[in-house]
Amino acid sequence: MAFIIYTPTTHVVPAKDDELVYYSVTDLAKRHGRAIKVINNGKAKLERLDEPGSILYVVGHGNAGGKIGAHGHENVGARTLVRQLIAEGLPVAPQNRITLHLYACATGTSVRTVYHLWRKDPYAQRFAQALAEAGGDNFTVIGYVGFMNSSGMFSVDYHMQDNSKRNFKGRGHGSGDAETITFDISGGTFRKTAGDDWQQFIEKRMHMQRRNSTVLTIRKAA
C-alpha cells in the first residue's frame, strides 16, 4: 500500500509561501506514518500507487473551484492535473484500485464566482471526466464540498474578511467528517457513486460604518 501526498507545483511549497498548503501536507503526513511527499518535478514515481489499498492526496487551494495550487506557485485545472499525474507515472489502468482525494476547497461543489447564472461543474467531476477520457480505469475520485483548513477541519460558511467567523468543524484529516462527493472511473467512463449536489453562493453583507463583508456559503442544490 502506498500513501502519496502530491502538490501540483514544480517546487516544494514552504510555510513562508503558503501556510495552508504547507501545514495541510504536514498534517496528512503525520497522520499517515509512511506517507511519501512529492511534487510535479518528474520524480514523483506515481506508479508506486499500483498496490492494493493505495491512496493519492492532491493538496492545494481550490481557487473558487477552478484550479488546485499554492500561493506563488502553479495552479492547475482539472485536465492539466490529469496530464501532470500521468506524466509523473500515474498508471492509467492500474491493476489495483487507486483512491484519489482532491484535497482542496470546494472541489466537490458547483461554484460561481460572480453574480451570473453560469456555474462551473465541480472540479472533482471535471477531473473524473478528464481521467476517464484519458482511458482511466479502476479509480475512486473524492472531492471535498466545503472550505478546508490546514488541520482537516471544514466549513460551509466562509467569511472572507474575518477568520473567527468561518465556522470550521470536524476532527481532522481522514476523519470522514467533511462532506464529499465520490466518482468511480471504470473502463474509460465515470459516474458519481456517492454524495449530494452542492452549490456555492456569494453573500454581500452590509455593516455599520460603511464596512462590507463577503461570505461564501455552500448549500445543497434545490
Coordinates of N, CA and C in Angstrom, one line a residue:
M1 N 0.8 -1.2 0.0 CA 0.0 0.0 0.0 C 0.9 1.3 0.0
A2 N 0.6 2.2 -0.9 CA 1.3 3.4 -1.0 C 0.4 4.6 -0.6
F3 N 0.9 5.5 0.2 CA 0.2 6.7 0.5 C 1.0 7.9 0.1
I4 N 0.6 8.6 -0.9 CA 1.4 9.7 -1.5 C 0.6 11.0 -1.4
I5 N 1.3 12.0 -1.0 CA 0.8 13.4 -0.9 C 1.4 14.2 -2.0
Y6 N 0.6 14.8 -2.9 CA 1.1 15.4 -4.1 C 0.7 16.9 -4.2
T7 N 1.6 17.8 -4.4 CA 1.3 19.2 -4.7 C 1.6 19.4 -6.2
P8 N 0.7 20.0 -7.0 CA 1.0 20.1 -8.4 C 1.9 21.3 -8.7
T9 N 3.0 21.4 -8.0 CA 3.9 22.5 -8.1 C 5.3 21.9 -8.5
T10 N 6.1 22.7 -9.2 CA 7.4 22.3 -9.6 C 8.5 22.4 -8.4
H11 N 8.1 23.1 -7.4 CA 9.0 23.2 -6.2 C 8.2 22.9 -4.9
V12 N 8.8 22.5 -3.9 CA 8.2 22.3 -2.6 C 7.6 23.6 -2.1
V13 N 6.4 23.6 -1.5 CA 5.8 24.8 -1.0 C 6.2 25.0 0.4
P14 N 7.0 26.0 0.8 CA 7.3 26.2 2.2 C 6.3 27.0 2.9
A15 N 6.3 27.0 4.2 CA 5.3 27.7 5.0 C 5.3 29.2 4.7
K16 N 6.5 29.8 4.4 CA 6.5 31.2 4.2 C 5.8 31.6 2.9
D17 N 5.6 30.7 2.0 CA 4.9 30.9 0.8 C 3.4 30.7 1.0
D18 N 3.1 29.6 1.6 CA 1.6 29.2 1.8 C 1.5 28.3 3.0
E19 N 1.0 28.9 4.1 CA 0.9 28.2 5.3 C -0.2 27.1 5.2
L20 N -1.3 27.4 4.5 CA -2.3 26.4 4.5 C -1.9 25.1 3.7
V21 N -1.2 25.3 2.6 CA -0.8 24.1 1.8 C 0.3 23.4 2.6
Y22 N 1.3 24.1 3.1 CA 2.4 23.5 3.9 C 1.9 22.7 5.1
Y23 N 1.0 23.3 5.9 CA 0.6 22.6 7.1 C -0.4 21.5 6.8
S24 N -1.2 21.6 5.7 CA -2.1 20.5 5.3 C -1.2 19.3 4.9
V25 N -0.2 19.5 4.1 CA 0.7 18.4 3.7 C 1.4 17.8 5.0
T26 N 1.8 18.7 5.9 CA 2.5 18.2 7.1 C 1.6 17.4 8.0
D27 N 0.3 17.9 8.1 CA -0.7 17.2 9.0 C -1.0 15.8 8.4
L28 N -1.2 15.8 7.1 CA -1.5 14.5 6.4 C -0.4 13.5 6.6
A29 N 0.8 14.0 6.5 CA 2.0 13.1 6.6 C 2.1 12.6 8.0
K30 N 1.8 13.4 9.0 CA 1.9 12.9 10.4 C 0.8 11.9 10.7
R31 N -0.3 12.0 10.1 CA -1.4 11.1 10.4 C -1.2 9.7 9.7
H32 N -0.3 9.7 8.7 CA -0.1 8.5 7.9 C 1.5 8.3 7.9
G33 N 2.0 7.6 8.8 CA 3.4 7.5 9.0 C 4.3 7.2 7.8
R34 N 3.7 6.4 6.9 CA 4.5 6.0 5.7 C 4.2 6.9 4.5
A35 N 3.7 8.1 4.7 CA 3.3 8.9 3.6 C 4.6 9.4 2.8
I36 N 4.5 9.5 1.5 CA 5.5 10.0 0.7 C 5.0 11.3 0.1
K37 N 5.9 12.4 0.3 CA 5.5 13.7 -0.2 C 6.2 14.0 -1.5
V38 N 5.5 14.3 -2.6 CA 6.1 14.5 -3.9 C 5.5 15.8 -4.5
I39 N 6.2 16.3 -5.6 CA 5.8 17.4 -6.3 C 5.8 17.1 -7.8
N40 N 5.5 18.1 -8.6 CA 5.5 17.9 -10.1 C 6.8 18.2 -10.7
N41 N 7.8 17.3 -10.5 CA 9.2 17.6 -10.9 C 9.8 16.5 -11.7
G42 N 8.9 15.5 -12.2 CA 9.4 14.4 -13.0 C 9.9 13.3 -12.1
K43 N 9.8 13.4 -10.8 CA 10.4 12.4 -9.9 C 9.4 11.8 -8.9
A44 N 8.1 12.0 -9.2 CA 7.1 11.6 -8.2 C 6.9 10.1 -8.2
K45 N 7.2 9.4 -9.3 CA 7.1 7.9 -9.3 C 5.7 7.4 -8.9
L46 N 4.6 8.0 -9.5 CA 3.3 7.6 -9.0 C 2.9 6.2 -9.4
E47 N 3.7 5.5 -10.2 CA 3.5 4.1 -10.5 C 3.5 3.3 -9.2
R48 N 4.0 3.8 -8.1 CA 4.0 3.1 -6.8 C 2.6 2.9 -6.3
L49 N 1.7 3.7 -6.8 CA 0.3 3.6 -6.3 C -0.4 2.3 -6.8
D50 N 0.2 1.6 -7.7 CA -0.5 0.3 -8.2 C -0.2 -0.8 -7.2
E51 N -0.6 -0.6 -6.0 CA -0.6 -1.6 -5.0 C -1.9 -1.6 -4.2
P52 N -2.3 -2.7 -3.7 CA -3.6 -2.8 -3.0 C -3.8 -1.7 -1.9
G53 N -4.9 -1.0 -2.0 CA -5.2 0.0 -0.9 C -4.5 1.3 -1.0
S54 N -3.9 1.6 -2.2 CA -3.1 2.8 -2.3 C -4.0 4.1 -2.4
I55 N -3.5 5.2 -1.9 CA -4.2 6.5 -1.8 C -3.3 7.6 -2.3
L56 N -3.8 8.5 -3.1 CA -3.1 9.7 -3.5 C -3.9 10.9 -3.1
Y57 N -3.3 11.8 -2.3 CA -3.9 13.1 -1.9 C -3.3 14.2 -2.8
V58 N -4.1 14.9 -3.5 CA -3.6 16.1 -4.2 C -4.0 17.3 -3.4
V59 N -3.1 18.1 -2.9 CA -3.3 19.1 -1.9 C -3.0 20.5 -2.5
G60 N -3.9 21.4 -2.1 CA -3.7 22.8 -2.6 C -4.9 23.7 -2.2
H61 N -4.9 24.9 -2.7 CA -6.1 25.8 -2.7 C -7.0 25.4 -3.8
G62 N -8.3 25.6 -3.6 CA -9.3 25.3 -4.7 C -9.5 26.4 -5.7
N63 N -9.1 27.7 -5.3 CA -9.2 28.8 -6.3 C -10.6 28.8 -6.9
A64 N -11.6 28.9 -6.0 CA -13.0 29.1 -6.4 C -13.5 28.0 -7.4
G65 N -13.0 26.8 -7.1 CA -13.4 25.6 -7.9 C -12.7 25.5 -9.3
G66 N -11.8 26.4 -9.6 CA -11.2 26.5 -10.9 C -9.9 25.7 -11.0
K67 N -9.0 25.8 -10.1 CA -7.7 25.2 -10.1 C -7.2 24.8 -8.7
I68 N -6.3 23.9 -8.7 CA -5.6 23.5 -7.5 C -4.2 23.9 -7.5
G69 N -3.7 24.6 -6.4 CA -2.3 25.0 -6.4 C -2.0 25.7 -5.1
A70 N -0.9 26.6 -5.2 CA -0.4 27.2 -4.0 C -0.1 28.7 -4.3
H71 N -0.1 29.5 -3.3 CA 0.3 30.9 -3.5 C 1.8 31.0 -4.0
G72 N 2.0 31.8 -5.0 CA 3.3 31.9 -5.5 C 3.8 30.7 -6.3
H73 N 3.0 29.8 -6.6 CA 3.3 28.5 -7.3 C 2.3 28.2 -8.3
E74 N 2.4 27.1 -9.0 CA 1.5 26.8 -10.1 C 0.1 26.5 -9.5
N75 N -0.9 26.8 -10.4 CA -2.3 26.4 -10.1 C -2.8 25.7 -11.4
V76 N -3.4 24.6 -11.3 CA -3.7 23.8 -12.5 C -5.2 23.4 -12.5
G77 N -5.8 23.5 -13.7 CA -7.1 23.0 -13.9 C -7.2 21.5 -13.9
A78 N -8.4 20.9 -14.0 CA -8.7 19.5 -13.9 C -7.9 18.7 -15.0
R79 N -8.1 19.2 -16.2 CA -7.4 18.4 -17.3 C -5.9 18.5 -17.2
T80 N -5.4 19.7 -16.9 CA -4.0 19.8 -16.7 C -3.5 18.9 -15.6
L81 N -4.2 18.8 -14.5 CA -3.8 17.9 -13.4 C -3.8 16.5 -13.9
V82 N -4.7 16.0 -14.6 CA -4.7 14.6 -15.1 C -3.5 14.4 -16.0
R83 N -3.1 15.3 -16.8 CA -1.9 15.2 -17.7 C -0.7 15.2 -16.8
Q84 N -0.6 16.0 -15.8 CA 0.5 16.0 -14.9 C 0.7 14.7 -14.2
L85 N -0.4 14.2 -13.6 CA -0.3 12.9 -12.9 C 0.2 11.8 -13.7
I86 N -0.4 11.7 -15.0 CA 0.0 10.6 -15.9 C 1.5 10.8 -16.3
A87 N 1.9 12.0 -16.5 CA 3.4 12.2 -16.8 C 4.3 11.9 -15.6
E88 N 3.7 12.0 -14.4 CA 4.5 11.6 -13.2 C 4.4 10.1 -12.9
G89 N 3.8 9.4 -13.8 CA 3.8 7.9 -13.6 C 2.5 7.3 -13.2
L90 N 1.4 8.1 -13.0 CA 0.2 7.5 -12.5 C -0.3 6.5 -13.6
P91 N -0.5 5.2 -13.2 CA -1.0 4.3 -14.2 C -2.4 4.6 -14.6
V92 N -2.7 4.6 -15.9 CA -4.0 5.0 -16.4 C -5.0 3.9 -16.0
A93 N -4.6 2.6 -16.1 CA -5.4 1.5 -15.8 C -4.7 0.5 -14.9
P94 N -4.6 0.9 -13.6 CA -3.9 0.1 -12.6 C -4.6 -1.2 -12.4
Q95 N -3.8 -2.2 -12.0 CA -4.4 -3.5 -11.6 C -5.2 -3.4 -10.3
N96 N -4.7 -2.5 -9.4 CA -5.3 -2.3 -8.1 C -5.9 -1.0 -8.1
R97 N -7.1 -0.9 -7.5 CA -7.9 0.4 -7.5 C -7.1 1.4 -6.7
I98 N -7.1 2.6 -7.2 CA -6.4 3.8 -6.6 C -7.5 4.7 -6.1
T99 N -7.4 5.2 -4.8 CA -8.3 6.2 -4.3 C -7.6 7.5 -4.4
L100 N -8.2 8.5 -5.0 CA -7.6 9.8 -5.2 C -8.4 10.9 -4.6
H101 N -7.8 11.6 -3.6 CA -8.5 12.7 -2.9 C -8.1 14.0 -3.5
L102 N -9.0 14.8 -4.0 CA -8.7 16.2 -4.4 C -8.9 17.1 -3.2
Y103 N -7.9 17.2 -2.4 CA -8.0 17.8 -1.1 C -7.7 19.3 -1.3
A104 N -8.8 20.0 -1.6 CA -8.7 21.5 -1.8 C -10.1 22.0 -1.6
C105 N -10.3 23.3 -1.3 CA -11.6 23.9 -1.1 C -12.5 23.7 -2.2
A106 N -13.7 23.2 -1.9 CA -14.9 23.2 -2.9 C -14.6 22.4 -4.1
T107 N -13.8 21.4 -4.1 CA -13.6 20.5 -5.3 C -14.9 19.6 -5.5
G108 N -15.7 19.5 -4.5 CA -17.0 18.8 -4.7 C -18.2 19.6 -4.8
T109 N -18.0 20.9 -5.2 CA -19.1 21.9 -5.2 C -19.2 22.6 -6.6
S110 N -20.4 22.8 -7.0 CA -20.6 23.7 -8.2 C -20.4 25.1 -7.8
V111 N -19.5 25.9 -8.4 CA -19.1 27.2 -7.9 C -19.4 28.2 -9.0
R112 N -19.9 29.4 -8.6 CA -19.8 30.6 -9.4 C -19.1 31.7 -8.6
T113 N -18.3 32.5 -9.3 CA -17.5 33.4 -8.6 C -18.0 34.8 -8.7
V114 N -19.0 35.1 -9.6 CA -19.6 36.4 -9.8 C -21.1 36.2 -9.9
Y115 N -21.8 37.3 -10.0 CA -23.3 37.3 -10.0 C -23.8 37.1 -11.4
H116 N -23.8 35.9 -11.9 CA -24.5 35.5 -13.1 C -24.9 34.0 -13.0
L117 N -25.6 33.6 -13.9 CA -26.3 32.2 -13.8 C -25.3 31.1 -14.0
W118 N -24.3 31.3 -14.8 CA -23.4 30.2 -15.2 C -22.6 29.7 -14.0
R119 N -22.5 28.4 -13.9 CA -21.7 27.8 -12.8 C -20.7 26.7 -13.4
K120 N -19.6 26.6 -12.7 CA -18.7 25.5 -13.1 C -19.2 24.2 -12.5
D121 N -19.0 23.1 -13.3 CA -19.2 21.8 -12.6 C -18.2 21.6 -11.6
P122 N -18.4 20.8 -10.6 CA -17.4 20.6 -9.5 C -16.1 20.1 -10.1
Y123 N -15.0 20.6 -9.6 CA -13.6 20.2 -10.0 C -13.5 18.7 -10.1
A124 N -14.0 18.0 -9.0 CA -13.9 16.6 -9.0 C -14.6 15.9 -10.2
Q125 N -15.7 16.5 -10.6 CA -16.4 15.9 -11.7 C -15.6 16.2 -13.0
R126 N -15.1 17.4 -13.2 CA -14.3 17.7 -14.4 C -13.0 16.8 -14.4
F127 N -12.4 16.6 -13.2 CA -11.3 15.7 -13.2 C -11.6 14.3 -13.5
A128 N -12.7 13.8 -13.0 CA -13.1 12.4 -13.2 C -13.4 12.2 -14.7
Q129 N -14.0 13.2 -15.4 CA -14.3 13.1 -16.8 C -13.0 13.1 -17.6
A130 N -12.1 14.0 -17.2 CA -10.8 14.0 -17.9 C -10.0 12.7 -17.8
L131 N -10.0 12.2 -16.6 CA -9.3 10.9 -16.4 C -10.0 9.8 -17.2
A132 N -11.3 9.8 -17.2 CA -12.0 8.8 -18.0 C -11.7 8.9 -19.5
E133 N -11.7 10.2 -20.0 CA -11.4 10.4 -21.4 C -9.9 10.0 -21.7
A134 N -9.0 10.0 -20.7 CA -7.7 9.5 -21.0 C -7.5 8.0 -20.9
G135 N -8.7 7.3 -20.7 CA -8.7 5.9 -20.7 C -8.6 5.3 -19.3
G136 N -8.9 6.2 -18.3 CA -8.8 5.8 -16.9 C -9.7 4.6 -16.5
D137 N -9.2 3.7 -15.7 CA -9.9 2.6 -15.2 C -9.4 2.2 -13.8
N138 N -10.4 1.9 -12.9 CA -10.0 1.4 -11.6 C -9.6 2.5 -10.6
F139 N -10.4 3.6 -10.7 CA -10.1 4.7 -9.8 C -11.4 5.1 -9.0
T140 N -11.1 5.6 -7.8 CA -12.1 6.3 -7.0 C -11.6 7.7 -6.8
V141 N -12.4 8.7 -7.1 CA -12.0 10.1 -7.0 C -13.0 10.8 -6.0
I142 N -12.4 11.5 -5.0 CA -13.2 12.1 -4.0 C -12.9 13.6 -4.0
G143 N -14.0 14.4 -4.1 CA -14.0 15.8 -4.0 C -14.6 16.3 -2.7
Y144 N -14.1 17.4 -2.2 CA -14.5 18.0 -0.9 C -15.4 19.1 -1.1
V145 N -16.5 19.1 -0.4 CA -17.6 20.1 -0.6 C -17.2 21.4 0.0
G146 N -16.7 21.5 1.2 CA -16.5 22.7 1.9 C -15.2 23.3 1.8
F147 N -14.9 24.4 2.6 CA -13.7 25.0 2.7 C -12.8 24.4 3.8
M148 N -11.6 23.9 3.4 CA -10.8 23.1 4.3 C -9.7 24.0 4.9
N149 N -9.4 23.6 6.2 CA -8.2 24.3 6.8 C -7.1 23.3 6.9
S150 N -6.0 23.8 7.5 CA -4.7 23.0 7.5 C -4.8 21.8 8.4
S151 N -5.7 21.7 9.3 CA -5.8 20.6 10.2 C -6.9 19.6 9.8
G152 N -7.5 19.9 8.6 CA -8.5 18.9 8.1 C -9.9 19.3 8.5
M153 N -10.1 20.4 9.2 CA -11.5 20.8 9.6 C -12.1 21.5 8.3
F154 N -13.5 21.6 8.3 CA -14.1 22.2 7.2 C -15.2 23.2 7.6
S155 N -15.6 24.0 6.6 CA -16.7 25.0 6.9 C -17.5 25.1 5.6
V156 N -18.8 25.3 5.7 CA -19.6 25.6 4.6 C -20.0 27.1 4.6
D157 N -19.5 27.9 5.6 CA -19.7 29.3 5.6 C -18.4 30.0 5.8
Y158 N -17.9 30.6 4.8 CA -16.5 31.1 4.7 C -16.6 32.6 4.7
H159 N -16.3 33.3 5.8 CA -16.2 34.7 5.9 C -14.9 35.2 5.3
M160 N -14.9 36.0 4.3 CA -13.7 36.4 3.6 C -12.8 37.3 4.4
Q161 N -13.4 38.1 5.2 CA -12.7 39.1 6.0 C -12.3 38.8 7.4
D162 N -13.0 37.8 8.0 CA -12.9 37.5 9.4 C -12.7 36.0 9.7
N163 N -11.4 35.7 10.0 CA -11.2 34.2 10.3 C -12.0 33.6 11.4
S164 N -12.4 34.4 12.4 CA -13.1 33.9 13.5 C -14.6 33.5 13.1
K165 N -15.0 33.9 12.0 CA -16.4 33.6 11.6 C -16.5 32.6 10.5
R166 N -15.5 31.8 10.4 CA -15.5 30.8 9.3 C -16.1 29.4 9.7
N167 N -16.4 29.3 11.0 CA -17.2 28.1 11.5 C -16.6 26.8 11.1
F168 N -15.3 26.6 11.3 CA -14.7 25.3 11.0 C -15.1 24.3 12.0
K169 N -15.3 23.1 11.5 CA -15.6 22.0 12.4 C -15.0 20.7 11.9
G170 N -15.2 19.6 12.6 CA -14.7 18.3 12.2 C -13.5 17.9 13.0
R171 N -13.0 16.7 12.8 CA -12.0 16.1 13.6 C -10.6 15.9 12.9
G172 N -10.5 16.5 11.7 CA -9.2 16.4 11.1 C -9.1 15.5 9.9
H173 N -8.0 15.4 9.2 CA -7.8 14.6 8.0 C -8.2 13.2 8.3
G174 N -8.9 12.6 7.3 CA -9.2 11.2 7.4 C -10.3 10.8 8.3
S175 N -10.9 11.8 9.0 CA -12.0 11.5 9.9 C -13.3 11.1 9.3
G176 N -13.5 11.5 8.0 CA -14.8 11.2 7.4 C -15.8 12.2 7.8
D177 N -15.5 13.3 8.5 CA -16.5 14.3 8.9 C -16.9 15.2 7.7
A178 N -16.0 15.5 6.9 CA -16.3 16.5 5.8 C -17.2 15.9 4.8
E179 N -18.1 16.7 4.3 CA -19.0 16.3 3.2 C -18.1 16.1 1.9
T180 N -18.4 15.1 1.2 CA -17.6 14.8 0.0 C -18.6 14.3 -1.1
I181 N -18.1 14.3 -2.3 CA -18.7 13.6 -3.4 C -17.7 12.6 -4.0
T182 N -18.2 11.5 -4.5 CA -17.3 10.4 -5.0 C -17.7 10.0 -6.4
F183 N -16.6 9.8 -7.2 CA -16.8 9.3 -8.6 C -16.0 8.0 -8.8
D184 N -16.6 7.1 -9.6 CA -16.0 5.9 -10.0 C -15.6 6.0 -11.4
I185 N -14.3 5.7 -11.7 CA -13.8 5.7 -13.1 C -13.5 4.2 -13.4
S186 N -14.2 3.7 -14.4 CA -14.1 2.3 -14.8 C -14.2 2.2 -16.3
G187 N -13.2 1.6 -17.0 CA -13.3 1.3 -18.4 C -13.5 2.6 -19.3
G188 N -12.9 3.7 -18.9 CA -13.0 4.9 -19.7 C -14.3 5.7 -19.5
T189 N -15.1 5.3 -18.5 CA -16.3 6.1 -18.2 C -16.3 6.5 -16.7
F190 N -17.1 7.5 -16.4 CA -17.1 7.9 -15.0 C -18.6 8.1 -14.6
R191 N -18.8 7.9 -13.3 CA -20.2 8.2 -12.7 C -20.0 8.5 -11.2
K192 N -21.0 9.3 -10.8 CA -21.0 9.7 -9.4 C -21.6 8.5 -8.6
T193 N -21.0 8.1 -7.5 CA -21.5 7.0 -6.7 C -21.9 7.4 -5.3
A194 N -21.5 8.6 -4.9 CA -21.9 9.0 -3.5 C -21.9 10.5 -3.4
G195 N -22.7 11.0 -2.5 CA -22.7 12.5 -2.3 C -23.8 13.2 -2.9
D196 N -24.2 14.3 -2.3 CA -25.3 15.2 -2.9 C -24.7 16.2 -3.8
D197 N -25.6 16.9 -4.5 CA -25.2 18.0 -5.3 C -25.2 19.3 -4.5
W198 N -24.0 20.0 -4.6 CA -23.9 21.2 -3.7 C -23.5 22.4 -4.6
Q199 N -23.9 23.6 -4.1 CA -23.7 24.8 -4.8 C -23.1 25.9 -3.9
Q200 N -22.2 26.7 -4.4 CA -21.6 27.8 -3.6 C -22.4 29.1 -4.0
F201 N -22.7 29.9 -3.0 CA -23.3 31.2 -3.2 C -22.4 32.3 -2.6
I202 N -22.6 33.5 -3.1 CA -21.8 34.6 -2.6 C -22.8 35.6 -2.0
E203 N -22.6 35.9 -0.7 CA -23.4 36.9 0.0 C -22.6 38.1 0.4
K204 N -23.2 39.3 0.0 CA -22.6 40.5 0.4 C -23.4 41.1 1.6
R205 N -22.7 41.4 2.7 CA -23.3 41.8 3.9 C -22.9 43.3 4.3
M206 N -23.9 44.1 4.6 CA -23.6 45.5 4.9 C -23.5 45.6 6.5
H207 N -22.6 46.5 6.9 CA -22.4 46.7 8.3 C -22.3 48.2 8.6
M208 N -22.3 48.4 9.9 CA -22.2 49.8 10.3 C -20.8 50.4 9.9
Q209 N -20.7 51.7 9.9 CA -19.5 52.4 9.5 C -19.1 52.1 8.0
R210 N -20.1 51.8 7.2 CA -19.9 51.5 5.8 C -19.0 50.4 5.4
R211 N -18.8 49.5 6.4 CA -17.9 48.4 6.1 C -18.8 47.2 5.5
N212 N -18.3 46.6 4.4 CA -19.0 45.5 3.8 C -18.2 44.2 4.1
S213 N -18.9 43.1 4.0 CA -18.2 41.8 4.1 C -18.8 40.9 3.1
T214 N -18.0 39.9 2.7 CA -18.4 38.9 1.7 C -18.3 37.5 2.4
V215 N -19.4 36.7 2.3 CA -19.4 35.4 2.9 C -19.7 34.4 1.7
L216 N -18.9 33.4 1.6 CA -19.2 32.3 0.7 C -19.9 31.2 1.4
T217 N -21.1 30.8 0.9 CA -21.8 29.8 1.6 C -22.1 28.6 0.6
I218 N -22.1 27.4 1.1 CA -22.3 26.2 0.3 C -23.6 25.5 0.8
R219 N -24.5 25.2 -0.1 CA -25.8 24.6 0.3 C -26.1 23.5 -0.7
K220 N -26.9 22.6 -0.3 CA -27.4 21.5 -1.2 C -28.2 22.1 -2.3
A221 N -28.0 21.6 -3.5 CA -28.8 22.1 -4.7 C -30.3 21.8 -4.5
A222 N -31.1 22.8 -4.9 CA -32.5 22.6 -4.7 C -33.0 21.5 -5.7

